[in-house]
XYZ file of C-alpha atoms in Angstrom:
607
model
C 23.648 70.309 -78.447
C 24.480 71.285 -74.512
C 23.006 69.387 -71.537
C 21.148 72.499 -71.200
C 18.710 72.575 -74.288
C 18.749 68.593 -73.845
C 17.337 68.682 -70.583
C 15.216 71.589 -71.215
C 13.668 69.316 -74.085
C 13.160 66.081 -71.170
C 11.722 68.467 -68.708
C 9.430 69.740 -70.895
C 7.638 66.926 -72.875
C 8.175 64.875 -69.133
C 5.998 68.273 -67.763
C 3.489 67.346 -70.248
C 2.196 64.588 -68.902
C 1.768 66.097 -65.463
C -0.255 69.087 -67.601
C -2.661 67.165 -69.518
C -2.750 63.945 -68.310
C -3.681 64.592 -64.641
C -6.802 62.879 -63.693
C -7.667 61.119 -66.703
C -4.823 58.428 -66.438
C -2.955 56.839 -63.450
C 0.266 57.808 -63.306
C 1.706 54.517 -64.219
C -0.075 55.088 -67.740
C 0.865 58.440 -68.324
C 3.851 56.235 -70.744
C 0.972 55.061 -73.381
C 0.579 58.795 -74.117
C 3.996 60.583 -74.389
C 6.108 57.694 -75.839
C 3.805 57.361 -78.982
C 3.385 60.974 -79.254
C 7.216 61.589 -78.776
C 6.890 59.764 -82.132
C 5.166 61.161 -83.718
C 5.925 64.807 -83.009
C 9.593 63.908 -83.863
C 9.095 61.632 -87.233
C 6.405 64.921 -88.020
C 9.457 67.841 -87.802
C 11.454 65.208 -89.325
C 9.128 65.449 -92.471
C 8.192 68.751 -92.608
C 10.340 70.201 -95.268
C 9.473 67.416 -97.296
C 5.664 67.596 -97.062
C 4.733 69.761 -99.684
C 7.069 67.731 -101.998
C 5.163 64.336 -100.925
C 2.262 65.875 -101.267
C 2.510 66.827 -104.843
C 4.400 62.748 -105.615
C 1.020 61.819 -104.337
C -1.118 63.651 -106.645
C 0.920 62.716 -109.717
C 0.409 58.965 -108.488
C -2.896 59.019 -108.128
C -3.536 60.787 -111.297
C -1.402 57.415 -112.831
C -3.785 55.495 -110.919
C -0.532 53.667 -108.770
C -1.997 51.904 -105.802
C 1.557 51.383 -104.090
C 3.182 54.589 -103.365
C 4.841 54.129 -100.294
C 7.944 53.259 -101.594
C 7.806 56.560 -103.912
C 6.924 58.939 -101.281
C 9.550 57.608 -98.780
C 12.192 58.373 -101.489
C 10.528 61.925 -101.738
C 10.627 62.540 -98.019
C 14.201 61.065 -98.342
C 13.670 59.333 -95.056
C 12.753 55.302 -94.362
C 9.100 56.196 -93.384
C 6.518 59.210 -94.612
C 3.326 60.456 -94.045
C 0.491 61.155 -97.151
C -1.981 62.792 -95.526
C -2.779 66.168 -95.928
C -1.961 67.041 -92.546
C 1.495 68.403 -90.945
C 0.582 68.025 -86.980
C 0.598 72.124 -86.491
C -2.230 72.059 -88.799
C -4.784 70.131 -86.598
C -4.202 72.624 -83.728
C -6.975 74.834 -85.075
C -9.994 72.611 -85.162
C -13.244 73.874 -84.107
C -14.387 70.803 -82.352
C -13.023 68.085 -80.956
C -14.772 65.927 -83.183
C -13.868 67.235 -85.959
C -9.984 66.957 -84.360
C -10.610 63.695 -83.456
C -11.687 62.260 -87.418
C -8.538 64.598 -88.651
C -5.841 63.263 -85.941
C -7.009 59.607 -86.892
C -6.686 60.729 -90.835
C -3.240 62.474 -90.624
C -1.998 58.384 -88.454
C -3.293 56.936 -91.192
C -1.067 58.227 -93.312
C 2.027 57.160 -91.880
C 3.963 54.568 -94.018
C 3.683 50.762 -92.804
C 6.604 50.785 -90.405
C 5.141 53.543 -88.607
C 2.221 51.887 -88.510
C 3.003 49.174 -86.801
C 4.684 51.224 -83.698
C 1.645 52.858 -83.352
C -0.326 49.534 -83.595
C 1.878 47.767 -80.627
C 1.503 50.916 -78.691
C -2.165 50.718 -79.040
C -1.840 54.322 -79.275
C -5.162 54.432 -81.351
C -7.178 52.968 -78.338
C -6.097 56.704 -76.011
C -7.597 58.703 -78.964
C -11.546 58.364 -77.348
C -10.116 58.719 -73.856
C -8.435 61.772 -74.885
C -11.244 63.182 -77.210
C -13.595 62.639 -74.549
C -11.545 64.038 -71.414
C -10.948 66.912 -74.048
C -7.035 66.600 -73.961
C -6.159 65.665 -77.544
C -6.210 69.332 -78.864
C -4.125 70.078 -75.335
C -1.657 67.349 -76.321
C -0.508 68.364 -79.446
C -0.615 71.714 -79.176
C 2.170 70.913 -76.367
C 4.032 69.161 -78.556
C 4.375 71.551 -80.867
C 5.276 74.356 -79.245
C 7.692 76.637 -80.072
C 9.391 76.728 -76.537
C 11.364 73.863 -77.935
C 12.611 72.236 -81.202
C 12.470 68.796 -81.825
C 13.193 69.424 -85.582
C 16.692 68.056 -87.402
C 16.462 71.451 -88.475
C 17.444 74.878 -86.301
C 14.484 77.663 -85.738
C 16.481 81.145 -86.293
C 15.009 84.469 -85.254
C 14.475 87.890 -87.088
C 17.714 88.423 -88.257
C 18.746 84.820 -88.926
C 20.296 83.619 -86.221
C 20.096 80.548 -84.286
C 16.921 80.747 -81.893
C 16.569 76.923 -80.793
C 19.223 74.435 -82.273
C 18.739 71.585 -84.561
C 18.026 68.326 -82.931
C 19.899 65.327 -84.399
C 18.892 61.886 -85.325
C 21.098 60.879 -82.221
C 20.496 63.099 -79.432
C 16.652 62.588 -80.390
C 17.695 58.863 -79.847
C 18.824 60.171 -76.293
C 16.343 61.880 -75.189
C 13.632 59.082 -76.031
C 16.097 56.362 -73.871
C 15.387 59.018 -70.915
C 11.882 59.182 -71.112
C 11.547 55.542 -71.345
C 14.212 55.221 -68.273
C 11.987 57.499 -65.855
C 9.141 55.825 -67.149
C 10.616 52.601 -66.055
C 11.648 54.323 -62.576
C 8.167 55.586 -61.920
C 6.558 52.061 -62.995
C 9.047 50.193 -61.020
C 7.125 47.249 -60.025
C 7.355 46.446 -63.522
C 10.685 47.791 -65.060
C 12.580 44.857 -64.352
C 10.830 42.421 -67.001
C 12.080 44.971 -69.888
C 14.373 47.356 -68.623
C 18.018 46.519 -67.620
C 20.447 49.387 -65.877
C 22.505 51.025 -67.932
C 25.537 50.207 -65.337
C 25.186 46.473 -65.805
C 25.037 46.577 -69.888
C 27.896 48.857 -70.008
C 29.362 45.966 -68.040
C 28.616 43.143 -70.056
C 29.929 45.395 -73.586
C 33.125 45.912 -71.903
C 33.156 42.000 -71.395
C 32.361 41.491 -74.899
C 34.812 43.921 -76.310
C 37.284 44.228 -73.993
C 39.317 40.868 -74.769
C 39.637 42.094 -78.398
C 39.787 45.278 -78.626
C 43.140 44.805 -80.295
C 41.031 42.296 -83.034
C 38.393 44.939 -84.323
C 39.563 45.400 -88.034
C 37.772 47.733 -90.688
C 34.606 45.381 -91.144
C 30.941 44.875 -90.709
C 29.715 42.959 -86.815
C 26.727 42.656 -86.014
C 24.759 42.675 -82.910
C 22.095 40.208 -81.285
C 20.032 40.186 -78.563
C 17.141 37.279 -78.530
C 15.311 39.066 -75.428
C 15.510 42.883 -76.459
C 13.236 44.980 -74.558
C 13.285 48.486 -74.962
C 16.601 48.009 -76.833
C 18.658 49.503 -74.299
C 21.713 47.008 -74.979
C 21.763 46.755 -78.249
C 22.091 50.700 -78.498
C 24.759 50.372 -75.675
C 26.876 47.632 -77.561
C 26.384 49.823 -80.642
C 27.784 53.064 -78.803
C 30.964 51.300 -77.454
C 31.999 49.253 -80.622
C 31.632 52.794 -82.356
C 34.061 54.081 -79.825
C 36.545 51.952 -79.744
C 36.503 51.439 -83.768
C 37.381 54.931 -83.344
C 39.521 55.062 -80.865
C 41.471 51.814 -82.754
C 41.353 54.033 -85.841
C 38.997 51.660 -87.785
C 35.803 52.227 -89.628
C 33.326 49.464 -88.708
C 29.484 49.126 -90.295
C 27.632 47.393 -87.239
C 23.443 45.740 -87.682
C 21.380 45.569 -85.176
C 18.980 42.530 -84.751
C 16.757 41.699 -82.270
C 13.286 39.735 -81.235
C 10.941 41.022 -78.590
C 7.615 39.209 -77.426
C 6.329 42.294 -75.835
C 4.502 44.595 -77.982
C 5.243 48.068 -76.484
C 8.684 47.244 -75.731
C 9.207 46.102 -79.704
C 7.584 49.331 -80.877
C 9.704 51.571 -78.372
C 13.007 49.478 -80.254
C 11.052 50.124 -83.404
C 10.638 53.804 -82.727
C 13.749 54.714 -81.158
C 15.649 53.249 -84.278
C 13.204 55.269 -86.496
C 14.232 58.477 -84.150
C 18.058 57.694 -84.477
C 17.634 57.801 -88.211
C 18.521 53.638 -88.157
C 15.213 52.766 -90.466
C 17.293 50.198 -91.897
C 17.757 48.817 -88.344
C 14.734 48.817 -87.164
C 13.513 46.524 -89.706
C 16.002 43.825 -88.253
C 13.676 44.088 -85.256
C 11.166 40.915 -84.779
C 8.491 40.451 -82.655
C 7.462 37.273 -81.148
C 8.700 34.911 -78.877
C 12.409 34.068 -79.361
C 11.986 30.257 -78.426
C 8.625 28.663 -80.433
C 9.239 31.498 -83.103
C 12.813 31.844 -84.121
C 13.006 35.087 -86.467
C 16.967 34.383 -87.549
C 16.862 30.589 -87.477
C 19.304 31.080 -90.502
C 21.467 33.504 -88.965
C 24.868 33.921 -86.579
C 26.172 37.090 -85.030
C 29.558 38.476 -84.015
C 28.449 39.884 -80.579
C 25.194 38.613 -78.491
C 23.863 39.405 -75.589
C 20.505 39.301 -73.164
C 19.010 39.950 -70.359
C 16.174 36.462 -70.661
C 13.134 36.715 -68.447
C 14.490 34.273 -65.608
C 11.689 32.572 -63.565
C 8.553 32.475 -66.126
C 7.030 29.636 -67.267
C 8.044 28.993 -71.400
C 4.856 26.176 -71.112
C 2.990 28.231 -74.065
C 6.306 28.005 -76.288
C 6.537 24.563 -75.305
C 3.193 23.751 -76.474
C 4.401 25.065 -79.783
C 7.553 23.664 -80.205
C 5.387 19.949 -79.968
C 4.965 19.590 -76.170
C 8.159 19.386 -74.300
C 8.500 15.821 -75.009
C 7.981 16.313 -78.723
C 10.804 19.534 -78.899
C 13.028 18.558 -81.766
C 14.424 22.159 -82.530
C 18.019 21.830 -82.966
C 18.762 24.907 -80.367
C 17.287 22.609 -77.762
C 17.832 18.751 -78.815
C 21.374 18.147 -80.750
C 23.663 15.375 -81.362
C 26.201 15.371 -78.177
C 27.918 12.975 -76.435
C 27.769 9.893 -78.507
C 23.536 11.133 -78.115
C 21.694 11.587 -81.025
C 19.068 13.566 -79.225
C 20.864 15.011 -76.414
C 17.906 16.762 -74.721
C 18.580 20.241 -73.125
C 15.013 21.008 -72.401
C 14.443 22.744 -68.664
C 11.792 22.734 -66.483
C 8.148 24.836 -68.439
C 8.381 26.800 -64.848
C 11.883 28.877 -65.977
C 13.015 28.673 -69.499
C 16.427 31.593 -69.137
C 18.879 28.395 -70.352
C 16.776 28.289 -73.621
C 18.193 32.096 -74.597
C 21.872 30.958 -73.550
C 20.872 28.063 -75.948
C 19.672 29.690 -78.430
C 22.978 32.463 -78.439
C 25.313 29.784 -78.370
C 23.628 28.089 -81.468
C 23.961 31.659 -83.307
C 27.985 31.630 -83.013
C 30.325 31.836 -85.872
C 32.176 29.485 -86.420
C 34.803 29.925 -89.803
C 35.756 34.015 -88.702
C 38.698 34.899 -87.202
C 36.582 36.532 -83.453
C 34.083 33.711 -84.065
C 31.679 35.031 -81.386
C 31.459 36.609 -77.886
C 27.988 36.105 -75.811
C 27.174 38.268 -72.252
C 23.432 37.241 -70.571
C 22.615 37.901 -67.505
C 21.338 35.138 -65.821
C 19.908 34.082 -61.886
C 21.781 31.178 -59.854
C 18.796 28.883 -60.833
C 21.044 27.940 -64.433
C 23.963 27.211 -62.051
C 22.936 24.439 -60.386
C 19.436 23.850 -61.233
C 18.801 20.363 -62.537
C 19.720 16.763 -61.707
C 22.391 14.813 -63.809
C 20.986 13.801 -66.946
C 18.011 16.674 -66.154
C 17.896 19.440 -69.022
C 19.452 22.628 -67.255
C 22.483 19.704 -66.481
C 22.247 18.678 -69.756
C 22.530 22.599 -71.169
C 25.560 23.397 -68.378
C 27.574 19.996 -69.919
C 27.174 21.211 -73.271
C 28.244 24.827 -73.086
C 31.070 23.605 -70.546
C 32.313 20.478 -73.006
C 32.538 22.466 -75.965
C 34.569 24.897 -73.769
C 32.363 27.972 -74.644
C 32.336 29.555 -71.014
C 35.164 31.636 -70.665
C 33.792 33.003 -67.312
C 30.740 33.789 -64.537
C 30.447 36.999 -62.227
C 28.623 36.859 -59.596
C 26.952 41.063 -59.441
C 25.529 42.457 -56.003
C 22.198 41.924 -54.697
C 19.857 44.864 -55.767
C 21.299 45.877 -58.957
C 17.649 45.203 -60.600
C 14.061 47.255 -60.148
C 11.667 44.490 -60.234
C 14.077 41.694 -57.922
C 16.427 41.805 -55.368
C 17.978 37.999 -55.850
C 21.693 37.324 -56.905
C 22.252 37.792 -60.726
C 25.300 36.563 -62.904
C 26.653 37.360 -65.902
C 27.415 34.599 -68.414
C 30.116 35.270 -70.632
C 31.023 33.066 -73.611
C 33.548 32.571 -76.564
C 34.276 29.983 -79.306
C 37.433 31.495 -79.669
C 39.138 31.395 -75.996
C 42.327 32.743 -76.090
C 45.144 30.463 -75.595
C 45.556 30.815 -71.435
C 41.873 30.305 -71.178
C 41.654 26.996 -73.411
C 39.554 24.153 -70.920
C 39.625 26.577 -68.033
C 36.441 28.736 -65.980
C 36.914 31.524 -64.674
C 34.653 32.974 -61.372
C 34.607 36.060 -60.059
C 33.070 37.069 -56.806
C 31.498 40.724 -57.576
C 28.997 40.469 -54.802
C 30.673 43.617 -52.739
C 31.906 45.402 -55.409
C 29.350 48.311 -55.026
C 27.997 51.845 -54.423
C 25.006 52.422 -52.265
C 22.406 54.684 -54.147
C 21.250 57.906 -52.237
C 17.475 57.027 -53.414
C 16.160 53.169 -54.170
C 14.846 52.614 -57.683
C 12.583 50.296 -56.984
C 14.486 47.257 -54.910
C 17.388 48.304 -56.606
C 19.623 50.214 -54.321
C 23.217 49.809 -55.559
C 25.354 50.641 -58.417
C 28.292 49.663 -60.220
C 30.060 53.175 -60.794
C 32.989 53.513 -63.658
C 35.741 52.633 -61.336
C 33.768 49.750 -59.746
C 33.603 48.419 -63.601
C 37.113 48.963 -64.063
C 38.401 46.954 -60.926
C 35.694 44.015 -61.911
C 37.599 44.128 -65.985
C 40.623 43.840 -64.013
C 39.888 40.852 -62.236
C 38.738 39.366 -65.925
C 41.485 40.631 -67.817
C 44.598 39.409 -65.460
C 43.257 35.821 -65.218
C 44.937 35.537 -62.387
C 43.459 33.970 -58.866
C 42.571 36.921 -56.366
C 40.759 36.115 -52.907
C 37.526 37.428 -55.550
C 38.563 35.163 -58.973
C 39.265 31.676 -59.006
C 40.206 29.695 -62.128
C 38.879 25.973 -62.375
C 39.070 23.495 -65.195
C 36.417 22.741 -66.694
C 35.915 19.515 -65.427
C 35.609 20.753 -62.009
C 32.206 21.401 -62.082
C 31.445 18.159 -63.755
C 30.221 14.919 -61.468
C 29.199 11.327 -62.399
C 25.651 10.493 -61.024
C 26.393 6.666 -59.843
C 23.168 4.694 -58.952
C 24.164 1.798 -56.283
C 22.236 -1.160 -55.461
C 22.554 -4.093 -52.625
C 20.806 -7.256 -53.592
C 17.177 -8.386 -52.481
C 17.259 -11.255 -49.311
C 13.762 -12.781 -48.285
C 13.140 -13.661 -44.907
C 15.965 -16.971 -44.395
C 19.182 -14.676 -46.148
C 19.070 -16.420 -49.485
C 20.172 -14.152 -52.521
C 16.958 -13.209 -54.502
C 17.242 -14.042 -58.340
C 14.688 -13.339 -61.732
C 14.303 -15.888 -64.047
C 17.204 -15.277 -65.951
C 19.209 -16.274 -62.852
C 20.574 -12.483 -62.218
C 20.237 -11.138 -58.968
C 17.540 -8.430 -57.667
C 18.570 -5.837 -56.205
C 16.596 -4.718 -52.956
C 14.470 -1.054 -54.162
C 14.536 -0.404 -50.401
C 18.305 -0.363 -50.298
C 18.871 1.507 -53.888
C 20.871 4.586 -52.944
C 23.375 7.235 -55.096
C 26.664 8.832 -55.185
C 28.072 11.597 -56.773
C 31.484 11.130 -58.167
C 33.472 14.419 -59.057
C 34.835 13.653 -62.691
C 38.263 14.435 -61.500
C 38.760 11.978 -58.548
C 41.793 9.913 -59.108
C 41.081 6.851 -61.233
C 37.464 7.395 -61.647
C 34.235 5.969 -60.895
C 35.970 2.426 -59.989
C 38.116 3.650 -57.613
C 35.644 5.925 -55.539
C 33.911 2.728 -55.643
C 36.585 0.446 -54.373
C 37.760 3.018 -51.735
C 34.032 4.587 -50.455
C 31.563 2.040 -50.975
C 32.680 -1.825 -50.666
C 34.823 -1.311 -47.241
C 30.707 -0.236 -46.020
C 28.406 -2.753 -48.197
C 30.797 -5.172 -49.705
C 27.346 -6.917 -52.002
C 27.118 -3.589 -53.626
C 27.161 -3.376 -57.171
C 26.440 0.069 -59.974
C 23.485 0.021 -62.286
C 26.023 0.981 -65.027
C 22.717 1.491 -67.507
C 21.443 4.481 -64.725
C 25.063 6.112 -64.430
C 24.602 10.123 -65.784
C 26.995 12.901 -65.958
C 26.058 15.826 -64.646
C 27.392 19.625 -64.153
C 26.101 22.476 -61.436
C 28.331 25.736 -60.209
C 28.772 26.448 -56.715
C 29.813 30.225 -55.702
C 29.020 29.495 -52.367
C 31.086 26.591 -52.258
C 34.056 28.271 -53.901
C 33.882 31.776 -52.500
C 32.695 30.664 -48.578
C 33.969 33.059 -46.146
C 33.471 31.335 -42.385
C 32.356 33.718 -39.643
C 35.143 34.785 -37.473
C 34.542 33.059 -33.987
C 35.184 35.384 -30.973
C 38.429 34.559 -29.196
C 37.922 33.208 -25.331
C 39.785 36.071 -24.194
C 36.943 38.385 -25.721
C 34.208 35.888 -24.837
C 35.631 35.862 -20.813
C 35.693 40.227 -21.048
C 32.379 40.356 -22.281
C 31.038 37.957 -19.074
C 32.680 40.373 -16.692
C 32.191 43.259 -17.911
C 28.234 42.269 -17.642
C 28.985 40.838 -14.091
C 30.118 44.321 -13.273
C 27.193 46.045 -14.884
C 24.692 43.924 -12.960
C 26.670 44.026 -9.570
C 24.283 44.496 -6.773
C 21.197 44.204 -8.986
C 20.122 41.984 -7.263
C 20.376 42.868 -3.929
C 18.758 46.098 -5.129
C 15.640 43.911 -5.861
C 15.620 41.909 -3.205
C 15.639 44.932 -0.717
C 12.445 46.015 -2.234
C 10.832 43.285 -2.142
């Protein structure tokens, strides 16, 4: 299909919400009428050749008395949903009144099969249907969408003579055009576009990260695809489309599955639909809803390729609750056996819980295939540094560094997002490093690596274009240090948290002792160091060298010593301001002098 008859089909059902829905919804609402109705209009065309067929399955099982027919009359339709009811949505165009539409319209939803019932059920599309009936739009509405001005049917509408009048829409195009309603949508809503909606320039990003490094590795086989915090479904679609491509481009014929959770109901029935649209039924039913953290839908599961964008600054205190308080946690994600710790605790702050979907990725990898796994999130610099040694977001940076999963963090521009203009990262991990990368981090310093947009969406006012992309896979594909990548080992970012004490004098100088005849140390007095676990010979000789020569009574509370890890771009990437020369300083001065020559004498004459 050309752009033309694609963006003839966007225009027009995008037009219909300015046509009917003017004045009984706020813009910002206009989206609970057209995305459910894109729907159904499209899974109703799809079924239409098949109705009269499922019509007369359902007579002969009801005449057998079979209760269950859903499976049945999905075969018949020879599709992954159906609809029973009597109704094709043309038919309900010709109603006499609009309560009589209204009781038919509800009928003809009912008889959708279960999976389309539960779209419709976390659009809450059923609770427009009296604001409709009563603003008298419904009968407007789908006589719109089924217009013959345009075709939304797998199937092509010829003229007269048999030829081609509007061509056949496919399962994948369909896809397309639902991903650009839901994108303007998100553009005109874009307060609140961020929490679900990621740009397409940054997930094309992250799927070159994941792929990119082995390309050369994809074999005839079946991946799969995860992404704990899945929106709209935007990256799993993405990740999809480029494995697809380079399978082909490699020659190789890959099967890839889709799974993903999503707490938010209209975002999991917009995955749930847009799969159903695509023609991926199968898919869609590897879609979960509920929260990721308290209610882990593939607990049992691990994935080839994961990725996420987690909701960063929002409080995880409900999932806590559920998971036992955050004391209580015990889930294995969250509270493992590490570090000669039986229950090493990883558990953040309730008041930001994005480390808990890095977690909960890196417990997913596979571990006994040849690509084990490969992990992009986007993340903000709170899980960089976040966190005191011994502190959960530490805890979770130790663990992930230790076990030498992070193969590297990019640091994108400011703006890139609707909803927030703070600095973003992208995370990206492997249990399968390649040789060069074995115990080492690699940073890259993306921050300027950008195209200003003519027009903001929302805050975000930049872009990462397909040659900006390129240079930034450069930088992460040479490995090599660049005034924008540096390489560190991992123990770089790791420090030991040393707590020092001088001991307690009263009043005459005597040395303070408990009963056991061990010496108290003064609370007053109590301070702590930070020990980078590379300096040369360790704890005891930063001790020896930066602490006795000051307070030579000083001892460590070896019991209260932690390790901890943080990640400083601003340390590692600082670019000092370039002081003015005293030449320039001295120019400036008289060139001022000369401006204001005889100023004042000019003022003083007046007075």
């Amino acid at each position: 299909m050309g752009n033309q008859i694609y963006n003839q089909i966007v225009c027009f059902i995008w037009g219909i919400a300015d046509d009917c829905l003017f004045n009984v919804y706020v813009r910002g609402k206009y989206r609970d009428v057209i995305l459910p109705m894109t729907v159904i209009r499209r899974l109703d065309a799809v079924l239409e050749d098949t109705k009269d067929d499922v019509l007369k399955m359902k007579a002969t099982l009801d005449k057998a008395g079979i209760v269950n027919q859903d499976e049945a009359l999905c075969n018949v339709a020879k599709q992954s949903f159906c609809n029973k009811s009597p109704f094709r949505l043309k038919d309900l165009t010709s109603r006499a009144t609009p309560q009589k539409l209204k009781t038919d319209f509800i009928a003809y939803l009912d008889g959708f099969s279960p999976n389309v019932q539960e779209i419709l059920e976390k659009f809450k599309f059923r609770n427009q249907i009296d604001t409709l009936v009563e603003a008298d739009r419904l009968g407007a509405i789908i006589e719109k969408f089924v217009s013959p001005a345009i075709n939304v049917s797998p199937v092509p509408v010829l003229n007269d003579v048999g030829e081609v009048k509007l061509p056949a829409l496919d399962n994948h195009t369909m896809g397309t055009i639902f991903e650009e309603l839901i994108r303007r949508f998100n553009e005109e809503n874009n307060e609140e576009a961020g929490e679900h909606f990621t740009p397409r320039d940054v997930v094309e990003l992250m799927a070159d990260l994941i792929f990119m490094p082995i390309a050369d590795k994809i074999k005839d086989n079946t991946y799969s695809v995860y992404d704990g915090a899945s929106g709209t479904g935007g990256m799993l679609t993405v990740l999809q489309e480029r494995l697809l491509l380079l399978a082909q481009k490699k020659n190789k014929k890959v099967s890839i599955h889709l799974f993903g959770q999503e707490i938010n109901p209209e975002t999991y029935a917009i995955t749930k639909a847009d799969m159903l649209l695509k023609g991926d039924g199968g898919e869609a039913d590897h879609i979960a809803y509920g929260s990721t953290l308290s209610a882990d839908a593939f607990s049992r599961r691990q994935f080839d390729f994961m990725l996420s964008n987690p909701p960063y600054g929002v409080s995880w205190k409900i999932d806590a609750e559920k998971l036992g308080g955050k004391k209580g946690i015990t889930d294995t994600r969250f509270v493992t056996q590490f570090a000669d710790d039986a229950e090493f605790q990883m558990i953040p702050r309730v008041s930001d819980g994005q480390l808990l979907f890095l977690l909960n990725n890196a417990a997913k990898m596979k571990e006994t295939t040849e690509l084990g796994s490969r992990i992009a999130e986007v993340h903000n610099g709170s899980s960089l540094f976040t966190g005191d040694a011994g502190q959960g977001e530490s805890n979770a940076r130790r663990y992930l560094i230790e076990r030498d999963l992070v193969e590297a963090i990019i640091a994108l521009p400011e703006n890139m997002f609707y909803n927030t203009g703070i600095a973003t990262y992208i995370w990206i991990l492997s249990n399968r490093k390649e040789e060069r990368r074995k115990g080492k981090i690699q940073l890259i310093d993306a921050t300027e690596l950008k195209l200003p947009l003519r027009k903001n969406l929302g805050k975000k006012n930049c872009e990462l274009t397909t040659e900006i992309r390129k240079q930034i896979m450069d930088l992460f594909l040479d490995f090599k240090e660049t005034e924008n990548c540096k390489i560190f080992n991992n123990s770089d970012f790791g420090y030991w948290k040393i707590t020092v004490q001088r001991p307690l004098l009263d009043d005459d100088g005597k040395l303070l002792t408990d009963r056991k005849g061990n010496r108290q140390a003064d609370r007053e007095l109590t301070d702590t160091e930070q020990i980078p676990l590379n300096y040369e010979g360790g704890i005891k000789a930063f001790f020896k060298k930066e602490v006795l020569p000051y307070a030579p009574d000083a001892w460590i509370d070896e019991k209260k010593t932690q390790i901890g890890y943080e990640i400083s771009f601003t340390k590692h990437f600082y670019k000092p301001v370039q002081l003015r020369t005293l030449s320039e300083i001295v120019a400036d001065i008289r060139t001022l002098e000369q401006e204001t020559d005889g100023l004042l004498d000019e003022i003083l004459n007046s007075i």
